[in-house]
Tab-separated table of C-alpha atoms in Angstrom:
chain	number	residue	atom	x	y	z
X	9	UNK	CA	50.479	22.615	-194.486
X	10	UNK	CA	48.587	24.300	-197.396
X	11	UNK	CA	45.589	25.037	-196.195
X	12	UNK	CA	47.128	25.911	-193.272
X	13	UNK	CA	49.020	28.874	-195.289
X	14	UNK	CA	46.186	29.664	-197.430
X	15	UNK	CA	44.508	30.203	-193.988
X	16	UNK	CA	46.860	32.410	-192.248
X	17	UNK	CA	47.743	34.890	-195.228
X	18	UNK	CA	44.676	34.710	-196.408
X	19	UNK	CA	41.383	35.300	-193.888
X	20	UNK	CA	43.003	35.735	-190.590
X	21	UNK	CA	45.262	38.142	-191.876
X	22	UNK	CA	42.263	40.252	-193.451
X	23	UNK	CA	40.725	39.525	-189.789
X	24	UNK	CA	43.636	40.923	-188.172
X	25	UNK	CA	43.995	44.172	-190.226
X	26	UNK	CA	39.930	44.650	-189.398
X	27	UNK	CA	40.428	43.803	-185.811
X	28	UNK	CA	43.064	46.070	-185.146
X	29	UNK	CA	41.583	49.067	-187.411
X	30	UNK	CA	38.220	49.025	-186.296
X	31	UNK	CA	38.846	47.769	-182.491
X	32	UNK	CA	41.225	50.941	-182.579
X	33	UNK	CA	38.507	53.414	-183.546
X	34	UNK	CA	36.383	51.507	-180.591
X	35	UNK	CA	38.829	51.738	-177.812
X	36	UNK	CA	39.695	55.835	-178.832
X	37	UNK	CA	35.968	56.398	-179.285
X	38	UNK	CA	34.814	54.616	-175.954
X	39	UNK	CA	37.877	56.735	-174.522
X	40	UNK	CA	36.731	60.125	-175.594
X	41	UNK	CA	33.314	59.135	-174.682
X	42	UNK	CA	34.128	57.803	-170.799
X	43	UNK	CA	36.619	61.285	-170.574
X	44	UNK	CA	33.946	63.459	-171.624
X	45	UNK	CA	31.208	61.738	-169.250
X	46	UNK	CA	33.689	61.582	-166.303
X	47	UNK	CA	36.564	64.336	-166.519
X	48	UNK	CA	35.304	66.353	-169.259
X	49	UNK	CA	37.877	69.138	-167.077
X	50	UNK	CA	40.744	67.138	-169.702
X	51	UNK	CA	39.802	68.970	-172.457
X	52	UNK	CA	39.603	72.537	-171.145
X	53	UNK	CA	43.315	72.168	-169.636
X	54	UNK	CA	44.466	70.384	-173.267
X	55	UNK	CA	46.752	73.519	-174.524
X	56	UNK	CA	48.615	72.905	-178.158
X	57	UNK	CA	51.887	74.320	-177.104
X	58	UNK	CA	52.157	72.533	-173.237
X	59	UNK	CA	51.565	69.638	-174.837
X	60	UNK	CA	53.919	69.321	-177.314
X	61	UNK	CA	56.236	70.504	-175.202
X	62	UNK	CA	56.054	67.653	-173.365
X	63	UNK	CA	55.885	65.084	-176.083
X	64	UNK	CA	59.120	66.329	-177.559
X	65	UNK	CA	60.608	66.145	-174.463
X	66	UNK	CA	59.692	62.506	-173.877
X	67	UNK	CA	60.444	61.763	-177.484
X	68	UNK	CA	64.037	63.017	-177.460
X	69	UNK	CA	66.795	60.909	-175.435
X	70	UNK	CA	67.096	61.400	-172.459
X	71	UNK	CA	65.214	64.786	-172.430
X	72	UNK	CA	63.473	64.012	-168.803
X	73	UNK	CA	64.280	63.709	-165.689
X	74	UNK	CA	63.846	59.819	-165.327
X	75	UNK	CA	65.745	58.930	-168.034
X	76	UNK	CA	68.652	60.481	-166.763
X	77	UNK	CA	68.147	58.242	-163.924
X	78	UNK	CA	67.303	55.244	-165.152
X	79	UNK	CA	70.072	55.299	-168.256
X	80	UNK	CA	69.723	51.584	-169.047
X	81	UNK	CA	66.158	51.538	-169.567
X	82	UNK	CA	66.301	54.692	-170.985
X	83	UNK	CA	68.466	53.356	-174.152
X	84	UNK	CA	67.129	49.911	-174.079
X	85	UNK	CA	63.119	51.851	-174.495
X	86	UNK	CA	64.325	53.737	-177.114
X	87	UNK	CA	66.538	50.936	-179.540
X	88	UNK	CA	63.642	48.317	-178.452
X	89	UNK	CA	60.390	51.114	-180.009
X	90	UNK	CA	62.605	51.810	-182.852
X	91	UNK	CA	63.254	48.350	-183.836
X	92	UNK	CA	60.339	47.312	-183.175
X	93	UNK	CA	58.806	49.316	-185.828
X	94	UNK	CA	61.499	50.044	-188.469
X	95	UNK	CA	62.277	45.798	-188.813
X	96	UNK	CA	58.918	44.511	-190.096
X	97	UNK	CA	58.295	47.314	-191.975
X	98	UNK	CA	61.558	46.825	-193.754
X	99	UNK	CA	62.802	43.389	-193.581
X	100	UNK	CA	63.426	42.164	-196.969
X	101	UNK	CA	61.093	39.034	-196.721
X	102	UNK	CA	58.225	41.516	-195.930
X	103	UNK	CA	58.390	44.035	-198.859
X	104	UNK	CA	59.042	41.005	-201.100
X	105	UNK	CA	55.621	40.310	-199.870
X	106	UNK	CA	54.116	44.048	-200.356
X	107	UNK	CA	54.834	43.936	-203.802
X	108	UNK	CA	53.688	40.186	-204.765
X	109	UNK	CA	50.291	41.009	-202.789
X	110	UNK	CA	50.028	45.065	-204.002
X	111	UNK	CA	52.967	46.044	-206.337
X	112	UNK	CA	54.168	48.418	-203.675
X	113	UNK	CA	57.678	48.186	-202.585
X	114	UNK	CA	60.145	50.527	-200.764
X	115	UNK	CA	63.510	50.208	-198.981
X	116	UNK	CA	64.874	47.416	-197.585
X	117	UNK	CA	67.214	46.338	-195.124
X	118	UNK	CA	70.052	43.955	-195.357
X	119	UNK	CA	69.685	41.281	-194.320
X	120	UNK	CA	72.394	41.504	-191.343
X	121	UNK	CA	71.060	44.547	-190.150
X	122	UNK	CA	67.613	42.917	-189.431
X	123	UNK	CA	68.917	40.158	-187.614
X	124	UNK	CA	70.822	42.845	-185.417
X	125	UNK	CA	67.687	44.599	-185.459
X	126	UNK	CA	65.607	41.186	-184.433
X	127	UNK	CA	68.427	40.624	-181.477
X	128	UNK	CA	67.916	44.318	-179.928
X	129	UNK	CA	63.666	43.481	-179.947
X	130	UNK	CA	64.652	39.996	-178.459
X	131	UNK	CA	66.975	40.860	-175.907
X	132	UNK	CA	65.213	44.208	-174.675
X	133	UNK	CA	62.312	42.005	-174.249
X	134	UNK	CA	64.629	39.901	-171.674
X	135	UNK	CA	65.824	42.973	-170.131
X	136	UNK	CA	62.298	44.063	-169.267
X	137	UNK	CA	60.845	40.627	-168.052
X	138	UNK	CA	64.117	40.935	-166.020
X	139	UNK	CA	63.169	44.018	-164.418
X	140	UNK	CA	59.319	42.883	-163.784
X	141	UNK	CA	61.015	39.750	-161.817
X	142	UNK	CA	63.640	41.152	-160.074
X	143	UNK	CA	63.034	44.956	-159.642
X	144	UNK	CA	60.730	45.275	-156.322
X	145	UNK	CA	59.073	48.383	-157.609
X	146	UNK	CA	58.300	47.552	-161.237
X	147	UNK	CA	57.048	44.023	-159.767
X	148	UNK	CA	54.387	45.262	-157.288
X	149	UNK	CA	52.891	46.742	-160.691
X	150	UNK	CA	53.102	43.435	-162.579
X	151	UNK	CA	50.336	41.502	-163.325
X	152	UNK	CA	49.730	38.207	-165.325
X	153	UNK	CA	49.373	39.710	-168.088
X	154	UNK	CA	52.156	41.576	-168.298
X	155	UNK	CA	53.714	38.788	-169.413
X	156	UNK	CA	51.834	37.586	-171.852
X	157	UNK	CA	52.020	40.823	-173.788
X	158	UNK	CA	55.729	40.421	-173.391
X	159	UNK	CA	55.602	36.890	-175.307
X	160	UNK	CA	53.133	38.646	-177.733
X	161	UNK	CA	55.266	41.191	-178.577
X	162	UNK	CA	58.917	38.640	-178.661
X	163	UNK	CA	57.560	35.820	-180.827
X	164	UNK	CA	57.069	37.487	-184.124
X	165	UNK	CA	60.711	38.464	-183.788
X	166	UNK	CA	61.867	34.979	-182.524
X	167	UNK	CA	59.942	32.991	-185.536
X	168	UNK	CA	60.811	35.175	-187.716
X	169	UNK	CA	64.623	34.895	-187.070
X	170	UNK	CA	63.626	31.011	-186.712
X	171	UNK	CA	62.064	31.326	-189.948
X	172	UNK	CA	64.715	33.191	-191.983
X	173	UNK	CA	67.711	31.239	-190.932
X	174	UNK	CA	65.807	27.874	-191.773
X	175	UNK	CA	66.226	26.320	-188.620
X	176	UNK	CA	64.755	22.921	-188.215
X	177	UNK	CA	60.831	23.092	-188.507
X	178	UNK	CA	61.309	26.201	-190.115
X	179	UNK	CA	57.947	25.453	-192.459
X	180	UNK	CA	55.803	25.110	-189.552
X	181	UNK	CA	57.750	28.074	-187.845
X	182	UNK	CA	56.812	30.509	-190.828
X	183	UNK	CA	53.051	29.935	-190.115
X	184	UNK	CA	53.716	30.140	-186.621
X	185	UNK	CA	55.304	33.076	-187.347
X	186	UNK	CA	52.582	34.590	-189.681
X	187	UNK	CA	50.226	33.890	-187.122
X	188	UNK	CA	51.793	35.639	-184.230
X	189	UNK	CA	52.252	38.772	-185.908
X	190	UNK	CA	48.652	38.485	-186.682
X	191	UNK	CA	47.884	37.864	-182.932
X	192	UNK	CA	49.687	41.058	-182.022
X	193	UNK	CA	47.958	43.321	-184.219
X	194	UNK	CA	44.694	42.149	-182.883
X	195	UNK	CA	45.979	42.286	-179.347
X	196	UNK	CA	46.684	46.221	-180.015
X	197	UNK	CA	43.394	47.911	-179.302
X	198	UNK	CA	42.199	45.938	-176.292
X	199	UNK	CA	45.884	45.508	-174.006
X	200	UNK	CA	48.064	48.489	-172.870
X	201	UNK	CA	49.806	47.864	-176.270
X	202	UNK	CA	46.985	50.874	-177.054
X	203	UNK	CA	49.430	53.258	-175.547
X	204	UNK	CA	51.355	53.073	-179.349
X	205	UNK	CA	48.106	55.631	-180.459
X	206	UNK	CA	47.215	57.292	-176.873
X	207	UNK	CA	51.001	58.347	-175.716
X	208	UNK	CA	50.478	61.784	-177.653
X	209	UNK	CA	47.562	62.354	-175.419
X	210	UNK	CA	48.036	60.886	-172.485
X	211	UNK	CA	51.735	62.759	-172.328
X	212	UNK	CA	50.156	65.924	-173.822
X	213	UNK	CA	47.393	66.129	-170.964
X	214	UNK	CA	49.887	65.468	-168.225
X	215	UNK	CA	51.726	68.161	-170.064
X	216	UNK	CA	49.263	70.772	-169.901
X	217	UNK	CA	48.081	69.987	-166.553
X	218	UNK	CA	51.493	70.734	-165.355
X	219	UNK	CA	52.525	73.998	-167.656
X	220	UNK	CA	48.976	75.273	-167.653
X	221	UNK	CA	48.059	74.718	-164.296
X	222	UNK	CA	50.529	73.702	-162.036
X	223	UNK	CA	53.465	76.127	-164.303
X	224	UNK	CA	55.770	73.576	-163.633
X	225	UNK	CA	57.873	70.814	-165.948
X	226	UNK	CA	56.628	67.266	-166.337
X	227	UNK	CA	59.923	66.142	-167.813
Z	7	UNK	CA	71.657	27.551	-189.966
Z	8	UNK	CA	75.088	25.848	-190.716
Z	9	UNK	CA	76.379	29.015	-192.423
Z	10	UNK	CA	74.394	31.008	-189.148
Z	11	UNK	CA	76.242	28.225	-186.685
Z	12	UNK	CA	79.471	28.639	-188.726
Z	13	UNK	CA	79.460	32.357	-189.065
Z	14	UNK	CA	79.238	32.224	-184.888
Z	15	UNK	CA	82.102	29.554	-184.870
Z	16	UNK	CA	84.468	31.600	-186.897
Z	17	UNK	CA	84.809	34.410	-184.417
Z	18	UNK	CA	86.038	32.306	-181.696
Z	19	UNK	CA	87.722	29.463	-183.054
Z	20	UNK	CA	91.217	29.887	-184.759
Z	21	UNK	CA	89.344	32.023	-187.555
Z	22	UNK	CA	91.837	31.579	-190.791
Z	23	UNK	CA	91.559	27.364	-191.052
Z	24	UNK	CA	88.128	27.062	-190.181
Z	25	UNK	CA	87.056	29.807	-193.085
Z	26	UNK	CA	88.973	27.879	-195.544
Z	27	UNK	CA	87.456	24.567	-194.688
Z	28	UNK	CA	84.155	25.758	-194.489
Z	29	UNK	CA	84.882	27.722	-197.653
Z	30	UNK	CA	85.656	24.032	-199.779
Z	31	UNK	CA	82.860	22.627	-198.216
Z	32	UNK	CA	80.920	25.506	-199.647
Z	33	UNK	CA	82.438	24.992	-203.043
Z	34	UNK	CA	82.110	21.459	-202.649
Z	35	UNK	CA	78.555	21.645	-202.177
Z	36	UNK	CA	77.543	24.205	-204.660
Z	37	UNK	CA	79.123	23.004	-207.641
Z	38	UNK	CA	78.189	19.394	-206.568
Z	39	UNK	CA	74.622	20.368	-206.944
Z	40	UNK	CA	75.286	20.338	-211.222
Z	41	UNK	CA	71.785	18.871	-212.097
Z	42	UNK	CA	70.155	21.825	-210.781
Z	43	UNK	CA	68.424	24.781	-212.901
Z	44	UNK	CA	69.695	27.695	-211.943
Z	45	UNK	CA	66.573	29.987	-212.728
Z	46	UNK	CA	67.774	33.051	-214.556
Z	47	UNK	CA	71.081	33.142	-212.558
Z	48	UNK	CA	72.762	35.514	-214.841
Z	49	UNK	CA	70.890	38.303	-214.764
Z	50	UNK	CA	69.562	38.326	-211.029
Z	51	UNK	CA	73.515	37.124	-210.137
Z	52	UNK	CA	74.718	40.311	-211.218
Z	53	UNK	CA	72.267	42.594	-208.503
Z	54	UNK	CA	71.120	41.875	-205.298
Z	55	UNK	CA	71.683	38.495	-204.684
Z	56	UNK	CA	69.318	38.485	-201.178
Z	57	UNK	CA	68.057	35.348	-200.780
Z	58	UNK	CA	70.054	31.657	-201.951
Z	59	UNK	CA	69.585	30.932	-205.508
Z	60	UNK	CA	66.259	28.250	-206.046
Z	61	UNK	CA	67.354	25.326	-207.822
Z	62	UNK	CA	64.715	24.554	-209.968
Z	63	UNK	CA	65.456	21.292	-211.699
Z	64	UNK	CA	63.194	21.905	-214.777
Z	65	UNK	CA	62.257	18.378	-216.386
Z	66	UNK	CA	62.160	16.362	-212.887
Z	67	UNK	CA	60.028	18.883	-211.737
Z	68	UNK	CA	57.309	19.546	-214.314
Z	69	UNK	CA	57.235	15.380	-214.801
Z	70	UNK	CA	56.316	15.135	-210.875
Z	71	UNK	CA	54.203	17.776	-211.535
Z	72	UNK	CA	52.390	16.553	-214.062
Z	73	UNK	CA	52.567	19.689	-216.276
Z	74	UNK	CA	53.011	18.821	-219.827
Z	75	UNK	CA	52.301	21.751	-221.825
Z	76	UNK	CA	55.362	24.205	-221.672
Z	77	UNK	CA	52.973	27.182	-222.235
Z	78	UNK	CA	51.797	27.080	-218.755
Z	79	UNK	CA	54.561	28.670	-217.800
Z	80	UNK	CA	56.554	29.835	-221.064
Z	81	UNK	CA	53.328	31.444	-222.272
Z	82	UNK	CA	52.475	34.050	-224.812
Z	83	UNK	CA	50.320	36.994	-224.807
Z	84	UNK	CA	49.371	38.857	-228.039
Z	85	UNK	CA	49.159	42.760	-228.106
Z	86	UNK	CA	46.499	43.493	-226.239
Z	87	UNK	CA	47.858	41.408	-223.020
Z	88	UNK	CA	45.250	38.486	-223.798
Z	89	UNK	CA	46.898	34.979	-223.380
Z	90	UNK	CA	47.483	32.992	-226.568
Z	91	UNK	CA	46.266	29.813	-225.582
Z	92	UNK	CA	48.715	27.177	-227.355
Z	93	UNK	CA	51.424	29.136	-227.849
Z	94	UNK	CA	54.824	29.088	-225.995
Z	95	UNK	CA	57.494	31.309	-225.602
Z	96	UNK	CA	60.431	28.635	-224.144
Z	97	UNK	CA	63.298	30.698	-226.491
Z	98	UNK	CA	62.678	33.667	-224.358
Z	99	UNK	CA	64.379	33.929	-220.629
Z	100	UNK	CA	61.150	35.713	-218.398
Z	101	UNK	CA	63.671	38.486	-217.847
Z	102	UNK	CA	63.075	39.269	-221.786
Z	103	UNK	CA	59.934	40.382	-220.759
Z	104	UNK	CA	59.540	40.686	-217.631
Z	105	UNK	CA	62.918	42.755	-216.342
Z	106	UNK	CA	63.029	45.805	-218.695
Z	107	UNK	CA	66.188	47.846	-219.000
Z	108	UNK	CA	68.394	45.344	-217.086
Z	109	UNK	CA	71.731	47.210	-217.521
Z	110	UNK	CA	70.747	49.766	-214.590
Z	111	UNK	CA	69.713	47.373	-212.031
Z	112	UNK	CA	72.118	47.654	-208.517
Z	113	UNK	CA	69.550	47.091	-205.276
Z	114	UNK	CA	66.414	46.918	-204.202
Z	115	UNK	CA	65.969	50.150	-203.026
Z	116	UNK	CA	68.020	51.913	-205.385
Z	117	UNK	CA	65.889	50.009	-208.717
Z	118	UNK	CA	62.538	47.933	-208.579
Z	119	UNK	CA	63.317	46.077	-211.838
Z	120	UNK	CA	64.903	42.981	-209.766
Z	121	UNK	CA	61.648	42.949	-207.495
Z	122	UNK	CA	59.759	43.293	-210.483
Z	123	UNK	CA	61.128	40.034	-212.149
Z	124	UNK	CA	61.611	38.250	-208.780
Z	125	UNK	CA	57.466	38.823	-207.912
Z	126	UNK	CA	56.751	37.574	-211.464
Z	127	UNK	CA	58.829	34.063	-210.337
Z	128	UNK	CA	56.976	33.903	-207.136
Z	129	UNK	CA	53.526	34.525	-208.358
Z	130	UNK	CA	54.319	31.671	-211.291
Z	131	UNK	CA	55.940	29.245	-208.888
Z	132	UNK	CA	54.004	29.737	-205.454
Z	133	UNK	CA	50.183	30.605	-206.687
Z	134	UNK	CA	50.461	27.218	-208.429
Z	135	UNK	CA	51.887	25.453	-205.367
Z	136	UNK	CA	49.072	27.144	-203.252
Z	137	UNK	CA	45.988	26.253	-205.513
Z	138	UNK	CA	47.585	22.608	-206.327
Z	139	UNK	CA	47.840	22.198	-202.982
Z	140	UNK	CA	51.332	20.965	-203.637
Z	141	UNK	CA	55.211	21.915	-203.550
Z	142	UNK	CA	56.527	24.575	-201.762
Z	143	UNK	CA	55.245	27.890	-200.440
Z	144	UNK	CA	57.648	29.473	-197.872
Z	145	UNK	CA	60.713	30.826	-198.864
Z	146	UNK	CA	62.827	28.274	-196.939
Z	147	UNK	CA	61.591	25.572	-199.060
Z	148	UNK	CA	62.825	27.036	-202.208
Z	149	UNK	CA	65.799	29.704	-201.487
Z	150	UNK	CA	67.217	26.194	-199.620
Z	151	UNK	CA	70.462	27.636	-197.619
């Protein structure tokens, strides 16, 4: 069990930070590159002021169209992205952590409101493998590995809870835990979990296109 | 998990009885637990109080640990920071130098002393577990619930 933990928090979790870091500035440079060889048109239309229009519309709830129709995904999006970020940033456990390994610390949540937080990742996660099964139009989009990214992103939050609440095997479940957090950093840069870097630009192009060119509303 | 499984339980179930049960069994528990050493309860009782005290039960411990030189852990460090090998410092508490002003201490976000003192424990207790390949490392295994 040892070297199992000296493993995890100590090389793969340097791998993972260098994996997701430098496989990030791969995917955005082999991006720019393909754009500019292909549909170098992109950056002409890019225009500052379309494009944030845009993004602030998509940013704010429901401030488009489809969210207005689709309310339930609409609010289960927007608790599942913020919890998704704000809990392992700030779960107690974690900036304990911070400030053994770099005597940094910040805020921290109580310890109730993470485990709220935990549920909302958990059970939007259910929601949307819901909606790939059942939903006719969201399924003829699904592919295997939809899924998979799914379980990526739901296990840190499901060994962690393990983890925290000592449920039996909870030892093993830490390093479990440790190590799928580590697996979805890594996964970042090469699965559509990219989109956390390229939404600004994807959603700012399609803005521009459509205020610069087509003077209409994309939202 | 029982107090997760129980915490559940109570909102259903006939709430007043089943608190006060589970509430002696609490009691029952904790104080039965009298041989354990409470590691620096007092002052880290008094603030945030996150995790379930460690009991640390001091002599069993360090004789299954083999450590027989108290300075290993109650050590000494002259002025300039260098360890003074040989000498102890077992009349001190760590929070005597390790916790600062203690008086002002409320959370963790509104004070870092308490993180302060409780990263000192961790990097004591765990780094020696990890290199001795040895005792426990997760929190689990010593804030037991």
């Amino acid at each position: 069990m040892h070297s199992y933990y000296s493993f995890v928090t100590g090389p793969l979790a340097w791998i993972a930070f260098i994996v997701f870091i430098c496989g990030s500035i791969w995917r955005f440079n082999s991006l720019w590159q393909l754009t500019k060889k292909k549909d170098s048109a992109v950056f002409e239309y890019m225009d500052r002021k379309f494009a944030l229009r845009s993004i602030a519309h998509w940013l704010i709830p429901f401030g488009s169209r489809s969210m207005q129709l689709n309310p339930a995904m609409t609010v289960a999006t927007f608790l599942f992205h913020i919890c998704l970020f704000i809990t392992p940033i700030f779960v107690f456990g974690h900036v304990m952590l911070w400030k053994e390994n770099f005597n940094i610390s910040w805020f921290a949540l109580p310890n109730m409101a993470a485990d709220v937080m935990t549920f909302i990742v958990i059970g939007s996660c259910i929601f949307f493998l819901w909606r790939r099964i059942k939903l006719p139009h969201v399924k003829y989009l699904t592919t295997p590995l939809d899924f998979i990214i799914l379980m990526i992103v739901a296990a840190p939050f499901m060994t962690g809870f393990w983890a925290y609440h000592q449920f039996p095997g909870f030892v093993s479940m830490t390093i479990i835990h440790i190590v799928s957090g580590e697996i979805m950093l890594m996964a970042i840069p090469f699965t559509k979990l990219f989109h956390m870097f390229l939404f600004p630009f994807t959603r700012g192009y399609i803005g521009s296109e459509f205020g610069g060119v087509r003077m209409a509303k994309d939202w | 998990m029982n107090r997760f499984i129980n915490s559940v339980m109570n909102m259903n179930i006939s709430g007043i009885t089943l608190t006060a049960i589970i509430l002696t069994l609490t009691f029952a528990i904790t104080t039965h637990a009298d041989d354990c050493f409470t590691v620096n309860g007092e002052t880290i009782d008094a603030n945030s109080n996150t995790r379930p005290f460690v009991c640390f039960q001091h002599d069993a411990h360090n004789e299954k640990a083999g450590l027989e030189s108290c300075d290993r852990c109650h050590h000494s460090y002259d002025d300039q920071g260098k360890l003074i090998e040989g000498e102890s410092s077992e009349d001190k508490s760590c929070s005597e130098c390790h916790a600062g002003n203690v008086g002002s201490q409320k959370s963790f976000d509104s004070n870092r002393l308490n993180i302060d003192l409780a990263a000192k424990y961790h990097k004591l207790c765990r780094d020696c577990h990890i290199t001795e390949k040895k005792g426990p490392v997760v929190c689990g295994e010593c804030h037991k619930r």
